[in-house]
Amino acid sequence: MPNNQFKKGELYSFITGKASTAIARRLQKNFKQANVDITIEQWSVLYHLWKQDGMSQQQLCDATFRDKPSITRLVDNLEKLKLVKRVASKNDRRINMIYLTKEAQQLQEQTMEIANQTLNEALQGVTNGQIEIAKEVLQNVYENLK
Amino acid sequence: MPNNQFKKGELYSFITGKASTAIARRLQKNFKQANVDITIEQWSVLYHLWKQDGMSQQQLCDATFRDKPSITRLVDNLEKLKLVKRVASKNDRRINMIYLTKEAQQLQEQTMEIANQTLNEALQGVTNGQIEIAKEVLQNVYENLK
DNA sequence: TTTGAATAGTTGCTTAAACAACTATATGCC
DNA sequence: GGCATATAGTTGTTTAAGCAACTATTCAAA
């Protein structure tokens, strides 16, 4: 493989992920404007629980690409906010199953709408074909490194 | 513009930026293996100073897409590591100009090589054409939101 | 020229990430 | 059964991000 496939000056945007930072900030701002008082990291955990309620912390680690201490503390904070509950598994007492509260269930529709709007703001002027290719590249990078 | 340009299930990878997180982690790991004891955030500041030594903190904010407190503290830590020096501007006493030390200058070649290798690992199997489109999309997103 | 606004940087606070070290429970093998 | 190992989760520590509030300096306009 050629060692210098890319010009050095082009490295930076790939490594720093300014685009995803910008999306994250905008989403946080849009949550705040709608008086939704959660962080985007907390939202990303809820996102997976909305898809499947009752996941173990380890499953949340895999789903959100975070390590175990990060999930422990995100779940701590979500519990303080009364958005999730830890329930010890009866089959395997090492495992905490995480369940959404009613309050968290009620957040789904509103916050998914805000996330959709945020993505529409972010992707103005970008064609669906370009988006598909960008997603493939990002997925490929993720697979190469995980 | 249509309101639901994207399927909801496709949102997540865009918002969370798993790919850039993965690149960042791999770069950090590769620095560590080479006994380069700096964080990727510190490296990203040095990166811009290698391109142009003697920038103000505000210029570093713009270049690295960080806010002022973040740069204050990154410069604090880089000063502790003796990699940069703050020099008060004589023209405008509000401004700190940040200069690389000799130690930091010596880090450039090695760490840029590691960054190049890391990108090559990340982008295996991705064509230059795909990379160009992905970069355009990410740049477009950044412009839309900044 | 003085007063109000803008700019550059710092500090305090909360949230989160990464890593290492730790506890508790389960599993597999002899 | 008992011991080594793997798995699930927690705690401690350092680094960093984001926001608000703050100080110091400069600029601009009356």
PDB file of C-alpha atoms in Angstrom, chain A residues 77-127:
ATOM      1  CA  ASN A  77     -26.991  10.620  35.805  1.00  0.00           C
ATOM      2  CA  LEU A  78     -30.016   9.326  33.899  1.00  0.00           C
ATOM      3  CA  GLU A  79     -31.188   7.664  37.111  1.00  0.00           C
ATOM      4  CA  LYS A  80     -30.818  10.943  39.008  1.00  0.00           C
ATOM      5  CA  LEU A  81     -32.983  12.560  36.344  1.00  0.00           C
ATOM      6  CA  LYS A  82     -35.488   9.713  36.792  1.00  0.00           C
ATOM      7  CA  LEU A  83     -35.291   8.788  33.124  1.00  0.00           C
ATOM      8  CA  VAL A  84     -34.079   5.197  33.596  1.00  0.00           C
ATOM      9  CA  LYS A  85     -34.036   2.536  36.286  1.00  0.00           C
ATOM     10  CA  ARG A  86     -31.435  -0.133  37.000  1.00  0.00           C
ATOM     11  CA  VAL A  87     -33.008  -3.547  37.615  1.00  0.00           C
ATOM     12  CA  ALA A  88     -30.753  -6.407  38.714  1.00  0.00           C
ATOM     13  CA  SER A  89     -31.145  -9.423  36.448  1.00  0.00           C
ATOM     14  CA  LYS A  90     -32.490 -12.515  38.209  1.00  0.00           C
ATOM     15  CA  ASN A  91     -30.703 -14.953  35.902  1.00  0.00           C
ATOM     16  CA  ASP A  92     -27.294 -13.334  36.258  1.00  0.00           C
ATOM     17  CA  ARG A  93     -26.747 -11.130  39.217  1.00  0.00           C
ATOM     18  CA  ARG A  94     -23.775  -9.392  37.613  1.00  0.00           C
ATOM     19  CA  ILE A  95     -26.078  -7.736  35.119  1.00  0.00           C
ATOM     20  CA  ASN A  96     -28.078  -4.515  35.466  1.00  0.00           C
ATOM     21  CA  MET A  97     -30.926  -4.248  33.034  1.00  0.00           C
ATOM     22  CA  ILE A  98     -31.737  -0.629  32.209  1.00  0.00           C
ATOM     23  CA  TYR A  99     -35.362   0.352  31.710  1.00  0.00           C
ATOM     24  CA  LEU A 100     -36.942   3.600  30.599  1.00  0.00           C
ATOM     25  CA  THR A 101     -39.307   5.436  32.924  1.00  0.00           C
ATOM     26  CA  LYS A 102     -42.569   6.894  31.670  1.00  0.00           C
ATOM     27  CA  GLU A 103     -40.948  10.320  31.622  1.00  0.00           C
ATOM     28  CA  ALA A 104     -38.252   9.052  29.267  1.00  0.00           C
ATOM     29  CA  GLN A 105     -40.802   7.352  27.037  1.00  0.00           C
ATOM     30  CA  GLN A 106     -42.549  10.682  26.671  1.00  0.00           C
ATOM     31  CA  LEU A 107     -39.344  12.349  25.518  1.00  0.00           C
ATOM     32  CA  GLN A 108     -38.932  10.126  22.479  1.00  0.00           C
ATOM     33  CA  GLU A 109     -41.231  11.773  19.983  1.00  0.00           C
ATOM     34  CA  GLN A 110     -40.210  15.351  20.728  1.00  0.00           C
ATOM     35  CA  THR A 111     -36.474  14.740  20.774  1.00  0.00           C
ATOM     36  CA  MET A 112     -36.471  12.586  17.651  1.00  0.00           C
ATOM     37  CA  GLU A 113     -38.241  15.413  15.873  1.00  0.00           C
ATOM     38  CA  ILE A 114     -35.581  17.858  17.082  1.00  0.00           C
ATOM     39  CA  ALA A 115     -32.843  15.483  15.947  1.00  0.00           C
ATOM     40  CA  ASN A 116     -34.459  15.230  12.524  1.00  0.00           C
ATOM     41  CA  GLN A 117     -34.674  18.991  12.215  1.00  0.00           C
ATOM     42  CA  THR A 118     -31.057  19.329  13.296  1.00  0.00           C
ATOM     43  CA  LEU A 119     -29.932  16.894  10.629  1.00  0.00           C
ATOM     44  CA  ASN A 120     -31.927  18.778   8.032  1.00  0.00           C
ATOM     45  CA  GLU A 121     -30.147  21.989   9.039  1.00  0.00           C
ATOM     46  CA  ALA A 122     -26.802  20.207   8.880  1.00  0.00           C
ATOM     47  CA  LEU A 123     -27.327  18.592   5.498  1.00  0.00           C
ATOM     48  CA  GLN A 124     -28.780  21.495   3.556  1.00  0.00           C
ATOM     49  CA  GLY A 125     -27.425  21.481   0.051  1.00  0.00           C
ATOM     50  CA  VAL A 126     -26.088  17.941   0.289  1.00  0.00           C
ATOM     51  CA  THR A 127     -27.605  15.357  -2.057  1.00  0.00           C
TER      52      THR A 127
END
